CSV table of C-alpha atoms in Angstrom, one decimal:
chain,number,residue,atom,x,y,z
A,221,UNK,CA,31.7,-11.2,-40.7
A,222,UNK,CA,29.3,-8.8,-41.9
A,223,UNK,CA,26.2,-10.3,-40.4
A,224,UNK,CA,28.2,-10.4,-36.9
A,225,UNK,CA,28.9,-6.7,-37.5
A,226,UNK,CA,25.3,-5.7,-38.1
A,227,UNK,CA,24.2,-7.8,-34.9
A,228,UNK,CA,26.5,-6.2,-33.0
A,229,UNK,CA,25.4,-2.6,-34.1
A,230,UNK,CA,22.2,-3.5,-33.8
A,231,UNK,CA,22.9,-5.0,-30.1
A,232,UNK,CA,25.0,-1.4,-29.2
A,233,UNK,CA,21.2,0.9,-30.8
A,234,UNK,CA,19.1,-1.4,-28.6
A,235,UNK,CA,21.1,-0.8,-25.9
A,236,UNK,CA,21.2,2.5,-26.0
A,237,UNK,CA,17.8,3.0,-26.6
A,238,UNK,CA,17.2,1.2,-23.2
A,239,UNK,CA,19.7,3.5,-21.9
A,240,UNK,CA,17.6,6.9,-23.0
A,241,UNK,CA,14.6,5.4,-22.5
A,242,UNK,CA,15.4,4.5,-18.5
A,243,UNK,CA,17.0,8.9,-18.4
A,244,UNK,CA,13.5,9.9,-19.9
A,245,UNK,CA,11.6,8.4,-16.7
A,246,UNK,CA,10.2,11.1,-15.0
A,247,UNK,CA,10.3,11.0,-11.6
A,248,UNK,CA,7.3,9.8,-10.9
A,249,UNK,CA,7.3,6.9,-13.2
A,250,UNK,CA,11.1,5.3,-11.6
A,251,UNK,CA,10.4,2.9,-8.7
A,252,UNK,CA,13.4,2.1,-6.3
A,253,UNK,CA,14.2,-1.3,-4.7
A,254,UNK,CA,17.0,-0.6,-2.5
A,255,UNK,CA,16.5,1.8,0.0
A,256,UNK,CA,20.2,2.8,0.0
A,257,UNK,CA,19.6,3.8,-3.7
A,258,UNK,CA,16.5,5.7,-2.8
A,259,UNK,CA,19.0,7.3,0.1
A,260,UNK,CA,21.1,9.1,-2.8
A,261,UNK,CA,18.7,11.3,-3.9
A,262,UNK,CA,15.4,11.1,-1.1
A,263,UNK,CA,13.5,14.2,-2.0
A,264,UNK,CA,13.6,13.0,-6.1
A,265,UNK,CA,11.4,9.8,-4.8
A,266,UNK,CA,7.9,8.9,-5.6
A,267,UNK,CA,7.9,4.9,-5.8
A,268,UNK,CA,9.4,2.4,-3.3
A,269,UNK,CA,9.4,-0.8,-3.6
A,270,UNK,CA,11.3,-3.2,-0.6
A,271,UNK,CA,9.0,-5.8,-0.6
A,272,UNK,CA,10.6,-9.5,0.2
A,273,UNK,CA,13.5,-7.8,2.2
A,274,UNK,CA,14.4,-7.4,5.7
A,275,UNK,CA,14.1,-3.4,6.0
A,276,UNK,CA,15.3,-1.7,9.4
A,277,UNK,CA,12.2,0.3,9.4
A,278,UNK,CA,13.3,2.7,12.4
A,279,UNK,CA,15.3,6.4,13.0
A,280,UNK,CA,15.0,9.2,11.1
A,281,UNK,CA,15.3,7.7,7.7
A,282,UNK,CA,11.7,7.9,6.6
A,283,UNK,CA,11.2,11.5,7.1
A,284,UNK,CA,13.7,12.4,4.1
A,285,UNK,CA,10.8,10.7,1.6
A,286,UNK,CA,9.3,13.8,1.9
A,287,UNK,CA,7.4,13.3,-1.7
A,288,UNK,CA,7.3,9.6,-1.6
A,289,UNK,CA,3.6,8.3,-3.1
A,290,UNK,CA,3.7,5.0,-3.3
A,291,UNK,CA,5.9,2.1,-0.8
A,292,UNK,CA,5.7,-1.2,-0.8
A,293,UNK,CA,6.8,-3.5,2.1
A,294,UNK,CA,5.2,-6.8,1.7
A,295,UNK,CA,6.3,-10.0,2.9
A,296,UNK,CA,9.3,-7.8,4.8
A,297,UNK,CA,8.8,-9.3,8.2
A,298,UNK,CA,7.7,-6.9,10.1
A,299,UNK,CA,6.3,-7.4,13.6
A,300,UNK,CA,5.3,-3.5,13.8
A,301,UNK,CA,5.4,0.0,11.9
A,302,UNK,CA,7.4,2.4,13.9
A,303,UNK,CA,6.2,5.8,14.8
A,304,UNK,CA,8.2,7.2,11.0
A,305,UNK,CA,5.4,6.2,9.0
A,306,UNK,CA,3.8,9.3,10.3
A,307,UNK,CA,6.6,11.3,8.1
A,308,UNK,CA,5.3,10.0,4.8
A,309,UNK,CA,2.6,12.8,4.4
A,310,UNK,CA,2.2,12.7,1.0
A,311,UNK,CA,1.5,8.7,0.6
A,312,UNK,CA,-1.0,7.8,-1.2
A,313,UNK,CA,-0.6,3.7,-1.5
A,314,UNK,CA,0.7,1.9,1.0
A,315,UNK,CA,1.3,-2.4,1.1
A,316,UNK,CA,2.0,-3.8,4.4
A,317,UNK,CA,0.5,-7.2,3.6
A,318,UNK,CA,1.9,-10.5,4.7
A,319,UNK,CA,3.6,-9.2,7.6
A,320,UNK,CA,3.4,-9.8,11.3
A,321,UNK,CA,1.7,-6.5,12.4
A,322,UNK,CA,-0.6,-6.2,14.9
A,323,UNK,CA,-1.2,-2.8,15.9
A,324,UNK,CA,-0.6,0.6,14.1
A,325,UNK,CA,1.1,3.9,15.7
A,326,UNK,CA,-0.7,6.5,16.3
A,327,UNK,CA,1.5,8.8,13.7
A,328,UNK,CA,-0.9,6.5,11.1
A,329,UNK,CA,-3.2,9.1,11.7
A,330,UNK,CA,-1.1,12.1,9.6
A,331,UNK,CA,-1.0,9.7,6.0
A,332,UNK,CA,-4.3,12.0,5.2
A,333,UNK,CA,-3.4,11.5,1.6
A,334,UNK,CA,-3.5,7.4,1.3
A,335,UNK,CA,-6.1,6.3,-0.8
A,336,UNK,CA,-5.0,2.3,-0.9
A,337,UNK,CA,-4.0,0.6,2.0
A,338,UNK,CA,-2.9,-3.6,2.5
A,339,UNK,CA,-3.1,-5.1,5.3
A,340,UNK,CA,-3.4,-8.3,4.3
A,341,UNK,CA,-2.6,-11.1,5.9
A,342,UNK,CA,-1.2,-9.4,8.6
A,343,UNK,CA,-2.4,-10.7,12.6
A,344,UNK,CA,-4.3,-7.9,13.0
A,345,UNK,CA,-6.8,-9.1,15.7
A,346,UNK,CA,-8.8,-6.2,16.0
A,347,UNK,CA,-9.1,-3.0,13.9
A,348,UNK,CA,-6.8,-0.3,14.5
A,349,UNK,CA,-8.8,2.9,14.9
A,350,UNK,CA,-5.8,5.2,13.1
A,351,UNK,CA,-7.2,3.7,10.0
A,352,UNK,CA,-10.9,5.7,10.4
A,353,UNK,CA,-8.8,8.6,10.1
A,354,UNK,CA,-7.6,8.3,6.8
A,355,UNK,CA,-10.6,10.3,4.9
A,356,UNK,CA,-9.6,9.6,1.4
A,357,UNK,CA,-8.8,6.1,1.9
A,358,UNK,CA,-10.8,4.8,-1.4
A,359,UNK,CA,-9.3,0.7,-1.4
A,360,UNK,CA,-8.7,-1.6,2.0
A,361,UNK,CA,-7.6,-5.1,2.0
A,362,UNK,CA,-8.4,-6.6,5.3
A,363,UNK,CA,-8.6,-10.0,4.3
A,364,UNK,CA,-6.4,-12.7,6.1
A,365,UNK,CA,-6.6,-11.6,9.9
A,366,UNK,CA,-8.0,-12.4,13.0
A,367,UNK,CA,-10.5,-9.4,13.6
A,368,UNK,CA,-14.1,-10.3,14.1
A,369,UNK,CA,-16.1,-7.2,14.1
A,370,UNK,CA,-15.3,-3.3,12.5
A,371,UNK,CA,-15.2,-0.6,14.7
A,372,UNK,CA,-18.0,2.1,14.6
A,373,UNK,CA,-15.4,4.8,13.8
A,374,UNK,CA,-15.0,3.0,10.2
A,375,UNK,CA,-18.2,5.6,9.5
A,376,UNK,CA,-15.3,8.1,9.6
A,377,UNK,CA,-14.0,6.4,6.1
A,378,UNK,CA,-16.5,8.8,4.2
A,379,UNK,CA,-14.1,7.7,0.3
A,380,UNK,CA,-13.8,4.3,0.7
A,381,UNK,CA,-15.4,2.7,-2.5
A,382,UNK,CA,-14.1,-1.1,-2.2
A,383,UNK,CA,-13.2,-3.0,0.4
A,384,UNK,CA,-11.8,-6.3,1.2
A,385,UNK,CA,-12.7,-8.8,4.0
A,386,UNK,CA,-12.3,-12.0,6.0
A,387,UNK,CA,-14.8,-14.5,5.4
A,388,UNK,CA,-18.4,-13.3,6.7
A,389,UNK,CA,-19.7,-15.9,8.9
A,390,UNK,CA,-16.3,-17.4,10.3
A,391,UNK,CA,-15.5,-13.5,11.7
A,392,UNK,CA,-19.3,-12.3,12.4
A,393,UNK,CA,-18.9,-9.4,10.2
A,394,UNK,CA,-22.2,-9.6,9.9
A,395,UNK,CA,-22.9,-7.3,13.1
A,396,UNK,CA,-20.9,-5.2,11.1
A,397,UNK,CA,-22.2,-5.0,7.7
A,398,UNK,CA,-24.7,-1.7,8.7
A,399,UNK,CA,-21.7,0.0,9.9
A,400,UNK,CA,-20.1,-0.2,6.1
A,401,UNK,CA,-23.2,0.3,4.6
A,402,UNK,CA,-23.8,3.5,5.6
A,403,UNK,CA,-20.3,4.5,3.8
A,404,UNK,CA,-21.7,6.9,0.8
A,405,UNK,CA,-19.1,5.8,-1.0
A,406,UNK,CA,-18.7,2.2,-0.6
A,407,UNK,CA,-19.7,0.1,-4.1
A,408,UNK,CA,-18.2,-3.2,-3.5
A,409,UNK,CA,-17.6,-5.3,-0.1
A,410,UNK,CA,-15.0,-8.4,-1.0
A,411,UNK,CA,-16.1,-11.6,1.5
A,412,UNK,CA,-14.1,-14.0,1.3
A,413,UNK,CA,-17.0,-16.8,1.1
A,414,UNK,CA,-19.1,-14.2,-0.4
A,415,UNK,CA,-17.5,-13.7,-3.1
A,416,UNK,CA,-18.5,-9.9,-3.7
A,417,UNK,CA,-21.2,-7.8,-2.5
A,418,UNK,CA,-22.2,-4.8,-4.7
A,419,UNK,CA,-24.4,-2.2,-2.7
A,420,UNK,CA,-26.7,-0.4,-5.0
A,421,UNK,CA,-27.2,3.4,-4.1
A,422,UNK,CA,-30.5,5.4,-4.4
């Protein structure tokens, strides 16, 4: 009986130690999977993660994440991102791989913080120009769409250190290959045949 007791107690102090541990998360550390959770308290979230749900991505919602950083929405379903997106001003990494997106909205334009964005495996067919507005975009994943060339604007893209692509010779991103190597920043182009190219700076 005693040995049942001291499991027990010693069950009860784990548990509550899980307990403290979870109430010591600071805000920025606790990441919410349910958007009607996240819903209780909107302004007190920094992490969202939906992925592998079916998310009505649409009204007003969106713009009560007013400090949100990071969401997730991969594998979701999505055939588009509504104009809301544009709300999230203070993102900073953004997954909207393996989707069914196509285009972007033109409110992409105000996520001026986003630093990593994933696109992949999406059906993007060409390159959304909203994304050569994001200036301290450091990470893209383009890889798994149906794009064959970059658009020139990607010059705009000033931070971008590493970026991920479709495979070089099946898309032609050859033609396209100056246009990311004149990014200052750029270190290291992902090909998908290619393996890696690492650009070495004077």
């Amino acid at each position: 009986m005693r040995n049942l007791s001291n499991i027990f107690f010693l069950l009860l102090f784990m548990l509550c130690n899980s307990a403290i541990a979870q109430a010591d998360l600071s805000p920025k550390q606790k990441e919410y999977n349910s958007i009607e959770e996240a819903l209780k308290n909107p302004d007190k979230v920094y992490r969202l993660d939906l992925s592998n749900q079916k998310i009505d991505f649409s009204g007003d919602t969106w713009s009560k994440f007013t400090k949100l950083e990071y969401l997730s929405l991969r594998n979701d379903g999505l055939n588009d991102i509504p104009e809301e997106i544009g709300f999230l001003r203070n993102l900073k990494v953004l997954d909207l791989s393996g989707n069914k997106i196509v285009s972007l909205p033109q409110s992409f334009k105000n996520l001026k913080k986003l630093e990593y964005l994933s696109l992949r495996d999406d059906h993007l067919n060409e390159i959304p120009d909203e994304i050569s507005f994001l200036k301290n975009l450091k990470n893209l994943d383009l890889s798994g769409n149906d794009f064959k060339t970059l658009p020139v604007s990607f010059r705009n893209l000033t931070s971008l250190e590493e970026i991920f692509l479709n495979d070089e010779k099946k898309f032609l991103l050859n033609k396209s290959i100056p246009v990311l190597e004149s990014l200052p920043s750029l270190r290291v182009m992902h090909l998908e045949n290619d393996a890696l190219r690492r650009l070495t700076r004077s």
